[in-house]
PDB file of C-alpha atoms in Angstrom:
ATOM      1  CA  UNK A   1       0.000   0.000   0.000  1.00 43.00           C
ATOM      2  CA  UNK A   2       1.542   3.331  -0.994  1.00 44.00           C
ATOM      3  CA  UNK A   3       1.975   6.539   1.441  1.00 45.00           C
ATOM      4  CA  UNK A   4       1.525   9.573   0.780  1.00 45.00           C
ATOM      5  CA  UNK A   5       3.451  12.535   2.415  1.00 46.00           C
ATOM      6  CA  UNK A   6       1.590  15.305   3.507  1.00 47.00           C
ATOM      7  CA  UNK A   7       2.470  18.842   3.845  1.00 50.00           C
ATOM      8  CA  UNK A   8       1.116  21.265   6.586  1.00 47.00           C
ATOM      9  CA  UNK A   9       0.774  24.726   7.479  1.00 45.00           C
ATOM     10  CA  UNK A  10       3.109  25.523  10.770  1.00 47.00           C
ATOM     11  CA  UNK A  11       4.800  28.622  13.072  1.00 45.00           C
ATOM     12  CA  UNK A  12       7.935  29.253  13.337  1.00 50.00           C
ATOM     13  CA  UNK A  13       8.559  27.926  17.031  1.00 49.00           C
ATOM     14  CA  UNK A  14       8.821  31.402  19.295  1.00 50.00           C
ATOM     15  CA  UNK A  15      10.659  31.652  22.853  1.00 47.00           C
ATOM     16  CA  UNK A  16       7.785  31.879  24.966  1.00 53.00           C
ATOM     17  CA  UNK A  17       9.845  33.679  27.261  1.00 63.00           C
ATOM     18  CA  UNK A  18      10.565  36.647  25.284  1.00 80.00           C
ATOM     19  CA  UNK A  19       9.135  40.150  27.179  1.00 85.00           C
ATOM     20  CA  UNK A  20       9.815  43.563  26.937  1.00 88.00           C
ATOM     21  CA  UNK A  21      10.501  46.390  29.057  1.00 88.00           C
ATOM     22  CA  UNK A  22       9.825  50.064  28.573  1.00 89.00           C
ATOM     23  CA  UNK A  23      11.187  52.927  29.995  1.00 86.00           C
ATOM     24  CA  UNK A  24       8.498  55.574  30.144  1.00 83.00           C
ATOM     25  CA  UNK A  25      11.264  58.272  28.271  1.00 84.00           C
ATOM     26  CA  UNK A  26      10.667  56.216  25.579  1.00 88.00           C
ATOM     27  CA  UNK A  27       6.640  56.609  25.200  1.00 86.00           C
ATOM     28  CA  UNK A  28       7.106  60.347  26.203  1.00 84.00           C
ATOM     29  CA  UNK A  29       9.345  60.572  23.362  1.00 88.00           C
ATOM     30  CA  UNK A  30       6.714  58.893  20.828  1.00 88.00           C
ATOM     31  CA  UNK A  31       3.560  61.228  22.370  1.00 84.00           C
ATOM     32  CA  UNK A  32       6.158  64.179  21.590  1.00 85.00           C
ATOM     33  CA  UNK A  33       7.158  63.103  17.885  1.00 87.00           C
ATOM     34  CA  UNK A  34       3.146  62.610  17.222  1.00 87.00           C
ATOM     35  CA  UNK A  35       2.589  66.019  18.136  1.00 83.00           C
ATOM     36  CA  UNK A  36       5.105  67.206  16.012  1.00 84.00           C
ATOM     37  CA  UNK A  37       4.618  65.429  13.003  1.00 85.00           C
ATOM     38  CA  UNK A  38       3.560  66.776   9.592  1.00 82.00           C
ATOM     39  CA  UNK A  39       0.304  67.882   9.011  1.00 79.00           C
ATOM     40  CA  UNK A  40      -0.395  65.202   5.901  1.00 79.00           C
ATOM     41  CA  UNK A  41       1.336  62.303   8.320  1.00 79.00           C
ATOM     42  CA  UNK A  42      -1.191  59.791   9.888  1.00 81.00           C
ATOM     43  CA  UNK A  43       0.903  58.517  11.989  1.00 85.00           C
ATOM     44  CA  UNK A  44       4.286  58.381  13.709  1.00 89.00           C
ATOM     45  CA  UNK A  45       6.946  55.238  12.550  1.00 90.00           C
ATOM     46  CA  UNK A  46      10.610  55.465  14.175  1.00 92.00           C
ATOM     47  CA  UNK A  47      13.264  52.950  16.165  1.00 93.00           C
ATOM     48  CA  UNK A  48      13.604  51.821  19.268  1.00 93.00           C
ATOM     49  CA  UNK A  49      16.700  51.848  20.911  1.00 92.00           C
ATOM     50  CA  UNK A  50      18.115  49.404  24.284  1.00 91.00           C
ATOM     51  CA  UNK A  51      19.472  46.034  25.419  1.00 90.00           C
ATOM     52  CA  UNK A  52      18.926  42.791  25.823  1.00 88.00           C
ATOM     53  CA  UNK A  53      19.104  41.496  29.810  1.00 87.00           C
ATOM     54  CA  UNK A  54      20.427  37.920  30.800  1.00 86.00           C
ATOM     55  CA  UNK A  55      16.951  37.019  31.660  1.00 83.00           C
ATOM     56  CA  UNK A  56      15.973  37.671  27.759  1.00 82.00           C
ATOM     57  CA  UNK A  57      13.436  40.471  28.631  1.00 87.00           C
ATOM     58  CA  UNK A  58      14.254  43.446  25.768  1.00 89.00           C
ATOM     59  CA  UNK A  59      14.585  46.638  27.920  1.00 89.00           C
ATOM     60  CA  UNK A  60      13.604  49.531  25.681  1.00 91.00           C
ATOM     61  CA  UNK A  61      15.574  52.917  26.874  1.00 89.00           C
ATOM     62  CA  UNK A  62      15.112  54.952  23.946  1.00 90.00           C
ATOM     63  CA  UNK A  63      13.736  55.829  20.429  1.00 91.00           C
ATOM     64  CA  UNK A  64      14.030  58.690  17.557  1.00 91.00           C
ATOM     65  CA  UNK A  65      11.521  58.762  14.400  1.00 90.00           C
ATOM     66  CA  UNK A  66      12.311  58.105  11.325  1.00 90.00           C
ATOM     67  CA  UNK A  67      10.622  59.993   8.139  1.00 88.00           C
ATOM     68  CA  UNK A  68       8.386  57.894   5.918  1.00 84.00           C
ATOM     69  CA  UNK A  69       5.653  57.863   3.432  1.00 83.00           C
ATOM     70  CA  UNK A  70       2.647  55.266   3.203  1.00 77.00           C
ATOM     71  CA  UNK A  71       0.905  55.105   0.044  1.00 74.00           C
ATOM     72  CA  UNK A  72      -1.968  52.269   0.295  1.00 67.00           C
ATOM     73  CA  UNK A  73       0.264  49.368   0.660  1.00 69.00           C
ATOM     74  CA  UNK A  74       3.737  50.746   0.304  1.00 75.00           C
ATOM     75  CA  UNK A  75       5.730  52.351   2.807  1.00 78.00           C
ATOM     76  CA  UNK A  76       8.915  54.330   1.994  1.00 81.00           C
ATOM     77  CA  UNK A  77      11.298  55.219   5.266  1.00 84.00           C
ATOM     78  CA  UNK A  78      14.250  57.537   5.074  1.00 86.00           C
ATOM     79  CA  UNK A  79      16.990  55.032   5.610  1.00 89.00           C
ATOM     80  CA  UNK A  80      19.811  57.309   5.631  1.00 90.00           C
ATOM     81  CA  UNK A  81      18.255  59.400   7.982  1.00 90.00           C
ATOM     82  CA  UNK A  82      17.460  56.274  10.451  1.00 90.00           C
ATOM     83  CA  UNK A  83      21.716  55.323  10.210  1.00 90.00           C
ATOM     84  CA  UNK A  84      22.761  58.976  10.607  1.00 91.00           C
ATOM     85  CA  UNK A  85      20.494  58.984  14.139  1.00 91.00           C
ATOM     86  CA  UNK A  86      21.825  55.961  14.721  1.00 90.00           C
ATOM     87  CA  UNK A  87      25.721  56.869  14.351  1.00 91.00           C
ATOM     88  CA  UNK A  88      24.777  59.532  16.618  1.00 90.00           C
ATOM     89  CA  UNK A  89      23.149  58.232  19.492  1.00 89.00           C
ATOM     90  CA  UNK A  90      25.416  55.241  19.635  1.00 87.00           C
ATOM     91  CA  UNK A  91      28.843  57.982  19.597  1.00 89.00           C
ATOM     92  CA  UNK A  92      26.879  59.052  22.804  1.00 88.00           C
ATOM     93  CA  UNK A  93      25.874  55.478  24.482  1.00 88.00           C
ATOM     94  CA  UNK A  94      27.545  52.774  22.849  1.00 87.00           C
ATOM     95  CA  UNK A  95      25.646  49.915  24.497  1.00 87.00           C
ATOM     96  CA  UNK A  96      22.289  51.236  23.074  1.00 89.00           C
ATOM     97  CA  UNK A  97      21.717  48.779  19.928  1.00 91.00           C
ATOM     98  CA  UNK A  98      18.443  48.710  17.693  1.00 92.00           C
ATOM     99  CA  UNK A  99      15.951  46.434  19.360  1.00 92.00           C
ATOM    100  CA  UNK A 100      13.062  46.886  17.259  1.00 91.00           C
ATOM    101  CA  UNK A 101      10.854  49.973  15.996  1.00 91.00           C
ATOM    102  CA  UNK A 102       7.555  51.394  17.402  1.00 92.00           C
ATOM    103  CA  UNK A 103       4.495  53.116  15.534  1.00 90.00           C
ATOM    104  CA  UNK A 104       1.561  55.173  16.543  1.00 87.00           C
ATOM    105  CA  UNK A 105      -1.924  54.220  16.415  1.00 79.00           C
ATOM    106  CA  UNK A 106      -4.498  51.359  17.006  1.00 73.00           C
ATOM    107  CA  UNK A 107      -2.426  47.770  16.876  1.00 73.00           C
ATOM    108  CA  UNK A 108      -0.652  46.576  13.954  1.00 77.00           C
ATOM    109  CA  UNK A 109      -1.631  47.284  10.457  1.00 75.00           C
ATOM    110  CA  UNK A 110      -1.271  46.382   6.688  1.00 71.00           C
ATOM    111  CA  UNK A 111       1.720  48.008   5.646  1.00 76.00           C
ATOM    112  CA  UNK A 112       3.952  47.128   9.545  1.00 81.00           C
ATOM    113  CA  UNK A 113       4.526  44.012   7.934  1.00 80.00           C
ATOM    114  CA  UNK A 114       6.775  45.542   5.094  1.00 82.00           C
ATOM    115  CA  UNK A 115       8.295  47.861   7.899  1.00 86.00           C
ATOM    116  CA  UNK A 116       9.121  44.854  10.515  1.00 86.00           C
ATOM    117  CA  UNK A 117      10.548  43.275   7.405  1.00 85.00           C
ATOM    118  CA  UNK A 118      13.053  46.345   7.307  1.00 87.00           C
ATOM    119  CA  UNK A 119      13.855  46.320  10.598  1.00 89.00           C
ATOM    120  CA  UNK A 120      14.818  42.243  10.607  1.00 87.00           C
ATOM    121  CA  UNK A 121      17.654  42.989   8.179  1.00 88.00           C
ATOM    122  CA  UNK A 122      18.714  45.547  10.806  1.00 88.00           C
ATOM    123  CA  UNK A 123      18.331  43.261  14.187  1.00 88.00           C
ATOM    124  CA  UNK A 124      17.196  39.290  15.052  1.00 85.00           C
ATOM    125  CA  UNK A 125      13.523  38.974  16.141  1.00 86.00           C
ATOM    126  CA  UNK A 126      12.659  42.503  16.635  1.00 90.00           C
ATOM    127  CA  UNK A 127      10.554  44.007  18.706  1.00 90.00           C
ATOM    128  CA  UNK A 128       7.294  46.181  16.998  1.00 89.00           C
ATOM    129  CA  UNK A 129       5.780  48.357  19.539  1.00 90.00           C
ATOM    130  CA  UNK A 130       2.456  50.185  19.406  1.00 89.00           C
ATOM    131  CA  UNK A 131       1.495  53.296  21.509  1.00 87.00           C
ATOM    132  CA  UNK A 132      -2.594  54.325  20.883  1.00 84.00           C
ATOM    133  CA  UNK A 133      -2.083  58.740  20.918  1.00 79.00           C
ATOM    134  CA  UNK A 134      -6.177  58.044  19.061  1.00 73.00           C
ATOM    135  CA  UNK A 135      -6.785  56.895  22.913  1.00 67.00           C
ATOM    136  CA  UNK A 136      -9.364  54.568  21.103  1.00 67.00           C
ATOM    137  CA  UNK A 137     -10.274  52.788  24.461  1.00 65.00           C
ATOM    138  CA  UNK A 138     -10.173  55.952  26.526  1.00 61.00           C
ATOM    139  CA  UNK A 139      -6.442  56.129  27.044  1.00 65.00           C
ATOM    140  CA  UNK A 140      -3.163  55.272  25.583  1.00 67.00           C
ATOM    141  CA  UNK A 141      -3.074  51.497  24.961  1.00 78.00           C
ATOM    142  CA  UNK A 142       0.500  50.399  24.803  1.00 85.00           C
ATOM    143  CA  UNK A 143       1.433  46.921  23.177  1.00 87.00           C
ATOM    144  CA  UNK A 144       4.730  44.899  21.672  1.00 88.00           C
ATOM    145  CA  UNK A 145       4.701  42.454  19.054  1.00 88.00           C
ATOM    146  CA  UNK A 146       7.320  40.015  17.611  1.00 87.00           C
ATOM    147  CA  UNK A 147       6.742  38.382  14.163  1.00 82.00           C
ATOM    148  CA  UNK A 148       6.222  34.680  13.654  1.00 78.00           C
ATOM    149  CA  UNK A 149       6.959  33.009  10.441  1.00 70.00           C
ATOM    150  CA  UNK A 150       3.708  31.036   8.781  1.00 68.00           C
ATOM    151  CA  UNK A 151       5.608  28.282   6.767  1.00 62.00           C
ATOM    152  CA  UNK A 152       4.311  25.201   4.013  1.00 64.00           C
ATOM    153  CA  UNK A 153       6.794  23.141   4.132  1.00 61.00           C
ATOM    154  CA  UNK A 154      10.444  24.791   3.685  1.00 65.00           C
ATOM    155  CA  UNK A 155       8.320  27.736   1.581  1.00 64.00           C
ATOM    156  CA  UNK A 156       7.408  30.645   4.183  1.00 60.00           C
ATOM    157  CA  UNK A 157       4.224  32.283   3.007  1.00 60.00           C
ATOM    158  CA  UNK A 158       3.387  34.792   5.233  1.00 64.00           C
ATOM    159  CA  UNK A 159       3.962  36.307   9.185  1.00 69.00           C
ATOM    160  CA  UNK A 160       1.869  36.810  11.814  1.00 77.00           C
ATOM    161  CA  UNK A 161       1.975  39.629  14.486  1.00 82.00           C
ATOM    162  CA  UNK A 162       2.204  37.620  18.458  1.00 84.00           C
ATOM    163  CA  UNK A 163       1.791  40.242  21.311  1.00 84.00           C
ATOM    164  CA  UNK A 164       4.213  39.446  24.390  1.00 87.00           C
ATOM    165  CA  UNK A 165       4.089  40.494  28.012  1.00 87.00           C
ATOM    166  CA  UNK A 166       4.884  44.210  28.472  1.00 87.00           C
ATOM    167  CA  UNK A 167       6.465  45.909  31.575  1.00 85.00           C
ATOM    168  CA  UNK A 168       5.903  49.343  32.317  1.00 80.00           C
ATOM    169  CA  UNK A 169       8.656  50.141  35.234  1.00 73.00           C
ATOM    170  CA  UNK A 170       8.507  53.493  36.335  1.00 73.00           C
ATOM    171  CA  UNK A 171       9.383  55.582  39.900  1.00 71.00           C
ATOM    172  CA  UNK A 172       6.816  57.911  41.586  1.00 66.00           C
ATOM    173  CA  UNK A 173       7.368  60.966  39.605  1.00 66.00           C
ATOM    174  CA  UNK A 174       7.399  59.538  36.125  1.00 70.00           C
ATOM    175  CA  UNK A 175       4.051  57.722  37.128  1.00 70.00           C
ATOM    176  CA  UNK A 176       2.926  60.756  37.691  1.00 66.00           C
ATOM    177  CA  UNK A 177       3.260  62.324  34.468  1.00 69.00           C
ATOM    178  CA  UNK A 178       2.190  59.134  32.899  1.00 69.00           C
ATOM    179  CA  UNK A 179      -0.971  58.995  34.155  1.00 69.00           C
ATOM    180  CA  UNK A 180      -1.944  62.478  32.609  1.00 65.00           C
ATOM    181  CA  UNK A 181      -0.292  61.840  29.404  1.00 65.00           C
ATOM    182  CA  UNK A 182      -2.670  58.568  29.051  1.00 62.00           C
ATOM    183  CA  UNK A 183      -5.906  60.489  29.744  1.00 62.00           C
ATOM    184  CA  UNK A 184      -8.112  61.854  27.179  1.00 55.00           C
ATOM    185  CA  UNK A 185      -7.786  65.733  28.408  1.00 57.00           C
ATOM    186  CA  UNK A 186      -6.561  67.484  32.274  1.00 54.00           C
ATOM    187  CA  UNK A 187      -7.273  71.136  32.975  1.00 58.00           C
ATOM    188  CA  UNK A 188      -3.413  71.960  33.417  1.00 61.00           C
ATOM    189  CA  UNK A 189      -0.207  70.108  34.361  1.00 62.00           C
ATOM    190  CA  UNK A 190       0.378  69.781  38.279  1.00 66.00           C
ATOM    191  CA  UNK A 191       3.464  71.832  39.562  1.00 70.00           C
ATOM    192  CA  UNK A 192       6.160  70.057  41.981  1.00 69.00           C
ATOM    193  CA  UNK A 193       3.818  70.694  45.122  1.00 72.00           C
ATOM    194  CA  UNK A 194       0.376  69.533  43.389  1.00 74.00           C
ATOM    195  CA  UNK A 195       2.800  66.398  42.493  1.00 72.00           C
ATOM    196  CA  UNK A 196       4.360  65.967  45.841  1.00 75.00           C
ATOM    197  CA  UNK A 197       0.213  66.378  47.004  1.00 80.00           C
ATOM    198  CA  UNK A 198      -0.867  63.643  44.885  1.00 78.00           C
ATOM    199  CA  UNK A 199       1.684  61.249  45.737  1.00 78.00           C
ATOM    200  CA  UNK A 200       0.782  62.062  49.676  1.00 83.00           C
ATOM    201  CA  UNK A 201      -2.262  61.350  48.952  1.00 86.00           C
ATOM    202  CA  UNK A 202      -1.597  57.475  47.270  1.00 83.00           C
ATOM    203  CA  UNK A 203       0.848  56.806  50.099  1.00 84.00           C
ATOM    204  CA  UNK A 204      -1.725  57.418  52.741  1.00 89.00           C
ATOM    205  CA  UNK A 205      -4.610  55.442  50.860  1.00 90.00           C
ATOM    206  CA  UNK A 206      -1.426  52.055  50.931  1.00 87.00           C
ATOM    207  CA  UNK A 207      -1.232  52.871  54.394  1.00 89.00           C
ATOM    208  CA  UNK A 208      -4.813  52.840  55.066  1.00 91.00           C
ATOM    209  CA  UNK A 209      -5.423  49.308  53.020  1.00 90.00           C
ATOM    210  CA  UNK A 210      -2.374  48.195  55.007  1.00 90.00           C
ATOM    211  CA  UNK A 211      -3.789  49.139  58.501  1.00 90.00           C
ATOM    212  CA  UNK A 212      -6.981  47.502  57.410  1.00 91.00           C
ATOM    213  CA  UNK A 213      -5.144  44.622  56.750  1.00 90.00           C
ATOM    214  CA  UNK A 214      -3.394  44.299  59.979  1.00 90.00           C
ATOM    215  CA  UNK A 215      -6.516  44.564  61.562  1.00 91.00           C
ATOM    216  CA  UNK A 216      -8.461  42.019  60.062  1.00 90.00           C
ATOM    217  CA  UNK A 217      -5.755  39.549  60.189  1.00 89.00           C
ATOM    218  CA  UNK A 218      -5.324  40.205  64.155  1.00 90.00           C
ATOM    219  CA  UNK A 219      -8.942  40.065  64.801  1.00 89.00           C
ATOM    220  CA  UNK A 220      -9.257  36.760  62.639  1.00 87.00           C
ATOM    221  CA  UNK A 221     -10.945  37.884  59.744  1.00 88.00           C
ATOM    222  CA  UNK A 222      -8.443  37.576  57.168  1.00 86.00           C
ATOM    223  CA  UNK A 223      -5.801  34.366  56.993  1.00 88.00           C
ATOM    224  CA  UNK A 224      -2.088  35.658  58.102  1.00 86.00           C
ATOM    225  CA  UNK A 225       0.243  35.724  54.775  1.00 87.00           C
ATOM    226  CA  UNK A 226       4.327  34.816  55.966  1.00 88.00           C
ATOM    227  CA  UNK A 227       5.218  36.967  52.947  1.00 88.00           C
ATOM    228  CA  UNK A 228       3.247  39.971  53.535  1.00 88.00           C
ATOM    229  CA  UNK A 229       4.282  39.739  57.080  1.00 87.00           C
ATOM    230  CA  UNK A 230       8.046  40.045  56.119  1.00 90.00           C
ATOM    231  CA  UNK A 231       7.607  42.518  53.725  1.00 87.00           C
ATOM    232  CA  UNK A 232       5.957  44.795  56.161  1.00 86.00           C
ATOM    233  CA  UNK A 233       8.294  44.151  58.568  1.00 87.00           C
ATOM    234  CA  UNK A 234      11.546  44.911  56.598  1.00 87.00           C
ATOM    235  CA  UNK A 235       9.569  47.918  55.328  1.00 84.00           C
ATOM    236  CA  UNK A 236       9.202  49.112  58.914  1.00 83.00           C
ATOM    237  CA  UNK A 237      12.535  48.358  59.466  1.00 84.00           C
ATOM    238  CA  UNK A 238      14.095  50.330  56.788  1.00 83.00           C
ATOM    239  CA  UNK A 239      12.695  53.573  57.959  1.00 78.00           C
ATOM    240  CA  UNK A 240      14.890  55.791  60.077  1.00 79.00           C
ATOM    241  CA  UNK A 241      13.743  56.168  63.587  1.00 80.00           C
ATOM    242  CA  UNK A 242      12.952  59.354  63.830  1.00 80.00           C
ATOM    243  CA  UNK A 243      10.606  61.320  65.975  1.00 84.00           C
ATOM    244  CA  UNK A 244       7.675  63.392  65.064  1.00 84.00           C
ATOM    245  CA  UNK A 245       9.172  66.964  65.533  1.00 87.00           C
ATOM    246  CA  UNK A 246      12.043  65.492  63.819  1.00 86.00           C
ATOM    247  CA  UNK A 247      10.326  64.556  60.665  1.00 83.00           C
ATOM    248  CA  UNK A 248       8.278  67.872  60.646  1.00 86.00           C
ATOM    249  CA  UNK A 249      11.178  69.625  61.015  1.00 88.00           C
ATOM    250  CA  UNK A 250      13.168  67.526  58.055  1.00 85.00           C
ATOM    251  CA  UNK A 251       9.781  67.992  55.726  1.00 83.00           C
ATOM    252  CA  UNK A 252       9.590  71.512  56.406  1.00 87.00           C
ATOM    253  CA  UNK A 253      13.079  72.567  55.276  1.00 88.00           C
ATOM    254  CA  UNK A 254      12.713  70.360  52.719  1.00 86.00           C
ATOM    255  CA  UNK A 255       9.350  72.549  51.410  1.00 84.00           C
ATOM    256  CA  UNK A 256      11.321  75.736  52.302  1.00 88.00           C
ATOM    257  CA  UNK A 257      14.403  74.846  50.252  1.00 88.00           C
ATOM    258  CA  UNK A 258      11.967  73.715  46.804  1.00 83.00           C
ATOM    259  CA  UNK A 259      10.112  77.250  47.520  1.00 86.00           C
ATOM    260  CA  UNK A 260      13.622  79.099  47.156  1.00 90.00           C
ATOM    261  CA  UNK A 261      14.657  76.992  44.429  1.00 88.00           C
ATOM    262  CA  UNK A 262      11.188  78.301  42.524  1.00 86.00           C
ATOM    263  CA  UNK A 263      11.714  81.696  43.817  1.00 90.00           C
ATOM    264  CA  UNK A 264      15.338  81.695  42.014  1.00 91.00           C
ATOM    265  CA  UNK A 265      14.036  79.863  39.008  1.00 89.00           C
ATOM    266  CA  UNK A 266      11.517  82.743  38.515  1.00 89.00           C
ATOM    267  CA  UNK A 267      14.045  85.867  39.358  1.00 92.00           C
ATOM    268  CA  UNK A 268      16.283  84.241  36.873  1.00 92.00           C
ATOM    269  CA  UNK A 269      13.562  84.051  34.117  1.00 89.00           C
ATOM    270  CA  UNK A 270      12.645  87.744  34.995  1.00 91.00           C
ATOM    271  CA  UNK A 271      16.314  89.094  34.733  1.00 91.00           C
ATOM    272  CA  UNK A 272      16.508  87.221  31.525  1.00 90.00           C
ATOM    273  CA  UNK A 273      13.218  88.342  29.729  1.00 89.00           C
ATOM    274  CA  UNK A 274      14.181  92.069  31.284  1.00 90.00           C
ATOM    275  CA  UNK A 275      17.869  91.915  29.475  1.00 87.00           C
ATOM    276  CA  UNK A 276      16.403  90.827  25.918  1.00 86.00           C
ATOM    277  CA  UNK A 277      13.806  93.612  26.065  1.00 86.00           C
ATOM    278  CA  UNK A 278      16.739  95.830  26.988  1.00 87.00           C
ATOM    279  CA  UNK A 279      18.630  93.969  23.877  1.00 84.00           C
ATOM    280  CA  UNK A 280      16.061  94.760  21.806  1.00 84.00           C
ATOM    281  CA  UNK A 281      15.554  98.379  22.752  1.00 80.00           C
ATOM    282  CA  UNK A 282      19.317  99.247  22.282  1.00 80.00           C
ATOM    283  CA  UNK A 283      19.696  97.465  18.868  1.00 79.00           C
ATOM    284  CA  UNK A 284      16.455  99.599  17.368  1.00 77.00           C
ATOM    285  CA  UNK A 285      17.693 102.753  19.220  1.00 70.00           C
TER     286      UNK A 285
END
């Protein structure tokens, strides 16, 4: 009885391990480009710059945008212009290497697929990263893609876009800005104290869930967690014993030494708008 050999459709295999990590400069620096981009542009296409960690996880530190033109189903980028920024932000940090590109708008579309291809000649397995400035669902959606191969046999025929796990790592401050830049509209941008207020504000809400927590676990309610418990007590622990006056004392000359630094910062901006008017005034005179 004869056999016959069959052929099927398969993916590439993938590391399933594969993640990303962005620094929030980096989605700052898209938002910014957006803003600035031509009036006939649609949207904003450029590369991302970083590392790859022992672990495998990408960590994305930086980008620039690169010019292009989309016409239907053709996309031309300025590739000069892309190894020019390159050359220059590498003279500056050498260990920054092209990990993939980014683009704005609502997930991947028809012509990324001619773009990633680009950008594979450039760097192994990169990573394609999408940042929403339509806020389509409200606020900025933020997602990374690889590419996996479809295959028939040892003839590839196509790829397919595979989101991965995104980390968004960020201190206090950046968070802050962050969380206006992803809402749809905000009256005006907090100053350092409305900041400082805000993040007052969070830490006492923590403290408040943790108190509640304490409580219900000494009164029974709640089942004692081992690793909770030791990460509240080296918390505790790493806080300098200090006593109330103390603190109020340290906070206060803390406040009183930002207030100087904004009363300096705004002398200095008067002396230096007074001695261009005076500039001015002398060159016409």
């Amino acid at each position: 009885m004869a056999t016959t050999e069959s052929t099927v459709l398969q993916f590439s295999q993938s590391s399933n391990t594969l993640s990303a990590k962005v620094h929030p400069l980096v989605i700052f620096n898209i938002c910014d480009c957006y803003v600035r981009r031509p009036d006939q542009a649609d949207r904003v296409i450029g590369t991302l710059l970083g590392s790859v960690l022992p672990d495998g996880t990408v960590d994305i530190r930086n980008s620039y945008a690169v010019p292009h033109n989309e016409f239907s189903d053709q996309v031309a980028l300025d590739i000069d212009y892309h190894h020019n920024m390159l050359s220059s932000h590498q003279k500056v940090n050498p260990k920054e290497v092209i990990v993939g590109w980014y683009s704005t708008g609502m997930g991947v579309t028809g012509g990324s697929a001619l773009i990633h291809e680009f950008y594979s000649r450039e760097v192994a397995n990169p990573i394609h990263l999408t940042v929403d400035t339509g806020f389509n669902n409200g606020e900025g959606t933020i997602k990374a893609y690889i590419s996996v191969n479809l295959s028939l046999g040892d003839r590839q025929l196509a790829a397919q876009f595979q989101e991965i796990p995104l980390d968004l790592r960020m201190i206090e401050a950046e968070r802050l800005g962050f969380d206006i830049l992803k809402t749809t509209s905000v009256d005006k941008l907090p100053n350092d104290l409305e900041g400082m207020e805000a993040s007052m504000e969070r830490l006492l809400a923590l403290i408040d869930d943790i108190y509640k927590y304490v409580d219900n676990v000494v009164e029974g309610h709640v089942e004692a967690d081992n690793t909770i418990g030791r990460f509240l007590a080296d918390t505790v622990a790493s806080l300098p014993k200090l006593s109330p006056a103390a603190f109020d004392k340290l906070m206060n000359d803390n406040v009183q030494d930002h207030l100087l630094l904004l009363y300096l910062s705004s002398i200095t901006r008067t002396q230096l708008s007074l001695a261009e008017k005076l500039n001015t005034a002398a060159q016409i005179l």
